[in-house]
Structure formats: C-alpha cells, structure tokens
Amino acid sequence: MKFRTLRQRRRGRIEVIPMIDVMFFLLATFMLASLTLQNMHSFAVNLPQGRATPMQAAGPVTLTVDQNGEILLNRTAVTLETLPATLRSMLGSPSAGSADAKLIVAVDSAAPSGIVVQAMLRAREGGAERFVLAVAPR
C-alpha cells in the first residue's frame, strides 16, 4: 500500500478567464481614450442636425460663431476686422498649396445669420476658398 505524501506536487495552471476579462477592459479603455483624442479646435456650440460624410483633412481651420455672435478661429477670438489677417496666417502662404483651402464653419443654431454671412465673406478675403459646414449627427 502506498501512502500519499503530505505535500502533493500540484501542477500550476494558467487561468484564461481572468486574462480575457483584463483584455476586454483594456480594449474598452483604449477605445474610450481614442474618442477623446479627436480635436476640432472649436468652441462648444449647438450645431444644427444633418447628414454629412466625414471630412478627411490634415489640419483644418475651424471658424466658430456662437449664439452671442462671437467669432473664433481655432479657439482664438477674432473680430470681423481682424479675421482675414488671422486666417491668412493660419492657412499659410498661397504658394504653399492652399489653393484648395478648406474652412470648417461651426455655427450655433441660435447664432445671428448676418454675423455668420459676414464672417464667411471676411474669411474668403483671408484666403478660404471652400467652406465645410459642421453639423451634429441625427
């Protein structure tokens, strides 16, 4: 008859279920963190709703008009008079490929339309040739 030793030798096991839980937690964390990396360089405004395809741009400039009629270029406060000069410096020289200069226009739903039109006209003087209107998804 064999007697068991008091200390049995046990083989180590790798538990897979806790590792799967940790991997899903890390995946969710990185997904949420990547959502916060999107930066539009604009001020928080209440955008009108609509359908649009996402824009692919290397470094867009955002023109924001809030509900009080304040104008911002990439979070820099400007007036109608200083908007063309500030925009020219942000877009760069005309020979540097800004012939297709796009400007994202983010306007609050309650913003005065006259200010918006004046800001877009002044932005055209500053070198913006194409305007892309930002909308909130439905």
PDB file of N, CA, C and O in Angstrom, residues 63 65 71 80 83-84 87-88 103 105 113-129 131:
ATOM      1  N   LEU A  63     -13.773  77.847 -38.137  1.00  0.00           N
ATOM      2  CA  LEU A  63     -14.394  79.145 -37.870  1.00  0.00           C
ATOM      3  C   LEU A  63     -15.648  78.872 -37.064  1.00  0.00           C
ATOM      4  O   LEU A  63     -16.539  78.170 -37.512  1.00  0.00           O
ATOM      5  N   VAL A  65     -18.874  80.413 -34.741  1.00  0.00           N
ATOM      6  CA  VAL A  65     -19.710  81.549 -34.359  1.00  0.00           C
ATOM      7  C   VAL A  65     -20.680  81.035 -33.310  1.00  0.00           C
ATOM      8  O   VAL A  65     -21.451  80.112 -33.569  1.00  0.00           O
ATOM      9  N   ILE A  71     -16.880  85.423 -32.652  1.00  0.00           N
ATOM     10  CA  ILE A  71     -16.215  84.681 -33.724  1.00  0.00           C
ATOM     11  C   ILE A  71     -14.880  84.166 -33.205  1.00  0.00           C
ATOM     12  O   ILE A  71     -14.113  84.904 -32.586  1.00  0.00           O
ATOM     13  N   LEU A  80     -14.527  90.796 -36.863  1.00  0.00           N
ATOM     14  CA  LEU A  80     -14.697  90.787 -38.318  1.00  0.00           C
ATOM     15  C   LEU A  80     -13.542  91.499 -39.016  1.00  0.00           C
ATOM     16  O   LEU A  80     -13.148  91.126 -40.122  1.00  0.00           O
ATOM     17  N   LEU A  83     -10.283  89.135 -38.750  1.00  0.00           N
ATOM     18  CA  LEU A  83     -10.446  87.764 -39.230  1.00  0.00           C
ATOM     19  C   LEU A  83      -9.607  87.460 -40.478  1.00  0.00           C
ATOM     20  O   LEU A  83      -8.913  86.441 -40.501  1.00  0.00           O
ATOM     21  N   PRO A  84      -9.595  88.304 -41.532  1.00  0.00           N
ATOM     22  CA  PRO A  84      -8.801  87.948 -42.723  1.00  0.00           C
ATOM     23  C   PRO A  84      -7.306  87.799 -42.447  1.00  0.00           C
ATOM     24  O   PRO A  84      -6.682  86.845 -42.901  1.00  0.00           O
ATOM     25  N   LEU A  87      -6.667  84.606 -40.380  1.00  0.00           N
ATOM     26  CA  LEU A  87      -6.874  83.411 -41.199  1.00  0.00           C
ATOM     27  C   LEU A  87      -5.737  83.214 -42.183  1.00  0.00           C
ATOM     28  O   LEU A  87      -5.302  82.080 -42.402  1.00  0.00           O
ATOM     29  N   ARG A  88      -5.218  84.287 -42.770  1.00  0.00           N
ATOM     30  CA  ARG A  88      -4.082  84.181 -43.688  1.00  0.00           C
ATOM     31  C   ARG A  88      -2.883  83.553 -42.991  1.00  0.00           C
ATOM     32  O   ARG A  88      -2.184  82.717 -43.556  1.00  0.00           O
ATOM     33  N   LEU A 103     -12.247  75.543 -44.956  1.00  0.00           N
ATOM     34  CA  LEU A 103     -12.508  76.133 -43.658  1.00  0.00           C
ATOM     35  C   LEU A 103     -13.754  75.463 -43.096  1.00  0.00           C
ATOM     36  O   LEU A 103     -14.802  75.463 -43.739  1.00  0.00           O
ATOM     37  N   VAL A 105     -16.831  75.478 -40.840  1.00  0.00           N
ATOM     38  CA  VAL A 105     -17.662  76.508 -40.241  1.00  0.00           C
ATOM     39  C   VAL A 105     -18.603  75.825 -39.248  1.00  0.00           C
ATOM     40  O   VAL A 105     -19.501  75.080 -39.635  1.00  0.00           O
ATOM     41  N   SER A 113     -27.677  85.092 -38.205  1.00  0.00           N
ATOM     42  CA  SER A 113     -27.226  84.707 -39.547  1.00  0.00           C
ATOM     43  C   SER A 113     -26.435  85.811 -40.238  1.00  0.00           C
ATOM     44  O   SER A 113     -25.569  85.526 -41.064  1.00  0.00           O
ATOM     45  N   GLY A 114     -26.705  87.052 -39.920  1.00  0.00           N
ATOM     46  CA  GLY A 114     -25.956  88.150 -40.520  1.00  0.00           C
ATOM     47  C   GLY A 114     -24.485  88.102 -40.160  1.00  0.00           C
ATOM     48  O   GLY A 114     -23.621  88.335 -41.004  1.00  0.00           O
ATOM     49  N   ILE A 115     -24.189  87.792 -38.915  1.00  0.00           N
ATOM     50  CA  ILE A 115     -22.792  87.685 -38.463  1.00  0.00           C
ATOM     51  C   ILE A 115     -22.117  86.511 -39.165  1.00  0.00           C
ATOM     52  O   ILE A 115     -20.955  86.599 -39.557  1.00  0.00           O
ATOM     53  N   VAL A 116     -22.857  85.414 -39.327  1.00  0.00           N
ATOM     54  CA  VAL A 116     -22.283  84.231 -39.976  1.00  0.00           C
ATOM     55  C   VAL A 116     -21.903  84.548 -41.422  1.00  0.00           C
ATOM     56  O   VAL A 116     -20.803  84.227 -41.884  1.00  0.00           O
ATOM     57  N   VAL A 117     -22.801  85.201 -42.142  1.00  0.00           N
ATOM     58  CA  VAL A 117     -22.527  85.545 -43.535  1.00  0.00           C
ATOM     59  C   VAL A 117     -21.355  86.520 -43.625  1.00  0.00           C
ATOM     60  O   VAL A 117     -20.459  86.361 -44.469  1.00  0.00           O
ATOM     61  N   GLN A 118     -21.324  87.520 -42.764  1.00  0.00           N
ATOM     62  CA  GLN A 118     -20.218  88.474 -42.769  1.00  0.00           C
ATOM     63  C   GLN A 118     -18.896  87.785 -42.458  1.00  0.00           C
ATOM     64  O   GLN A 118     -17.868  88.081 -43.070  1.00  0.00           O
ATOM     65  N   ALA A 119     -18.908  86.842 -41.493  1.00  0.00           N
ATOM     66  CA  ALA A 119     -17.684  86.115 -41.139  1.00  0.00           C
ATOM     67  C   ALA A 119     -17.201  85.267 -42.309  1.00  0.00           C
ATOM     68  O   ALA A 119     -15.994  85.188 -42.579  1.00  0.00           O
ATOM     69  N   MET A 120     -18.126  84.636 -43.036  1.00  0.00           N
ATOM     70  CA  MET A 120     -17.731  83.819 -44.184  1.00  0.00           C
ATOM     71  C   MET A 120     -17.177  84.695 -45.315  1.00  0.00           C
ATOM     72  O   MET A 120     -16.209  84.320 -45.984  1.00  0.00           O
ATOM     73  N   LEU A 121     -17.754  85.871 -45.523  1.00  0.00           N
ATOM     74  CA  LEU A 121     -17.234  86.778 -46.546  1.00  0.00           C
ATOM     75  C   LEU A 121     -15.839  87.280 -46.184  1.00  0.00           C
ATOM     76  O   LEU A 121     -14.954  87.377 -47.033  1.00  0.00           O
ATOM     77  N   ARG A 122     -15.639  87.597 -44.917  1.00  0.00           N
ATOM     78  CA  ARG A 122     -14.318  88.052 -44.468  1.00  0.00           C
ATOM     79  C   ARG A 122     -13.307  86.901 -44.541  1.00  0.00           C
ATOM     80  O   ARG A 122     -12.129  87.122 -44.830  1.00  0.00           O
ATOM     81  N   ALA A 123     -13.762  85.667 -44.274  1.00  0.00           N
ATOM     82  CA  ALA A 123     -12.866  84.510 -44.383  1.00  0.00           C
ATOM     83  C   ALA A 123     -12.447  84.296 -45.831  1.00  0.00           C
ATOM     84  O   ALA A 123     -11.308  83.902 -46.107  1.00  0.00           O
ATOM     85  N   ARG A 124     -13.341  84.569 -46.767  1.00  0.00           N
ATOM     86  CA  ARG A 124     -12.982  84.465 -48.188  1.00  0.00           C
ATOM     87  C   ARG A 124     -11.893  85.475 -48.523  1.00  0.00           C
ATOM     88  O   ARG A 124     -10.976  85.188 -49.286  1.00  0.00           O
ATOM     89  N   GLU A 125     -11.968  86.672 -47.932  1.00  0.00           N
ATOM     90  CA  GLU A 125     -10.917  87.668 -48.121  1.00  0.00           C
ATOM     91  C   GLU A 125      -9.596  87.178 -47.541  1.00  0.00           C
ATOM     92  O   GLU A 125      -8.529  87.537 -48.026  1.00  0.00           O
ATOM     93  N   GLY A 126      -9.681  86.354 -46.490  1.00  0.00           N
ATOM     94  CA  GLY A 126      -8.480  85.844 -45.835  1.00  0.00           C
ATOM     95  C   GLY A 126      -7.871  84.641 -46.520  1.00  0.00           C
ATOM     96  O   GLY A 126      -6.852  84.125 -46.066  1.00  0.00           O
ATOM     97  N   GLY A 127      -8.491  84.150 -47.606  1.00  0.00           N
ATOM     98  CA  GLY A 127      -7.883  83.048 -48.355  1.00  0.00           C
ATOM     99  C   GLY A 127      -8.667  81.755 -48.342  1.00  0.00           C
ATOM    100  O   GLY A 127      -8.263  80.792 -48.998  1.00  0.00           O
ATOM    101  N   ALA A 128      -9.767  81.666 -47.620  1.00  0.00           N
ATOM    102  CA  ALA A 128     -10.571  80.443 -47.621  1.00  0.00           C
ATOM    103  C   ALA A 128     -11.353  80.366 -48.921  1.00  0.00           C
ATOM    104  O   ALA A 128     -12.005  81.330 -49.317  1.00  0.00           O
ATOM    105  N   GLU A 129     -11.235  79.240 -49.611  1.00  0.00           N
ATOM    106  CA  GLU A 129     -11.924  79.097 -50.886  1.00  0.00           C
ATOM    107  C   GLU A 129     -13.091  78.137 -50.811  1.00  0.00           C
ATOM    108  O   GLU A 129     -14.022  78.244 -51.592  1.00  0.00           O
ATOM    109  N   PHE A 131     -15.840  76.124 -48.073  1.00  0.00           N
ATOM    110  CA  PHE A 131     -16.398  76.081 -46.731  1.00  0.00           C
ATOM    111  C   PHE A 131     -17.090  74.749 -46.507  1.00  0.00           C
ATOM    112  O   PHE A 131     -17.815  74.264 -47.376  1.00  0.00           O
TER     113      PHE A 131
END
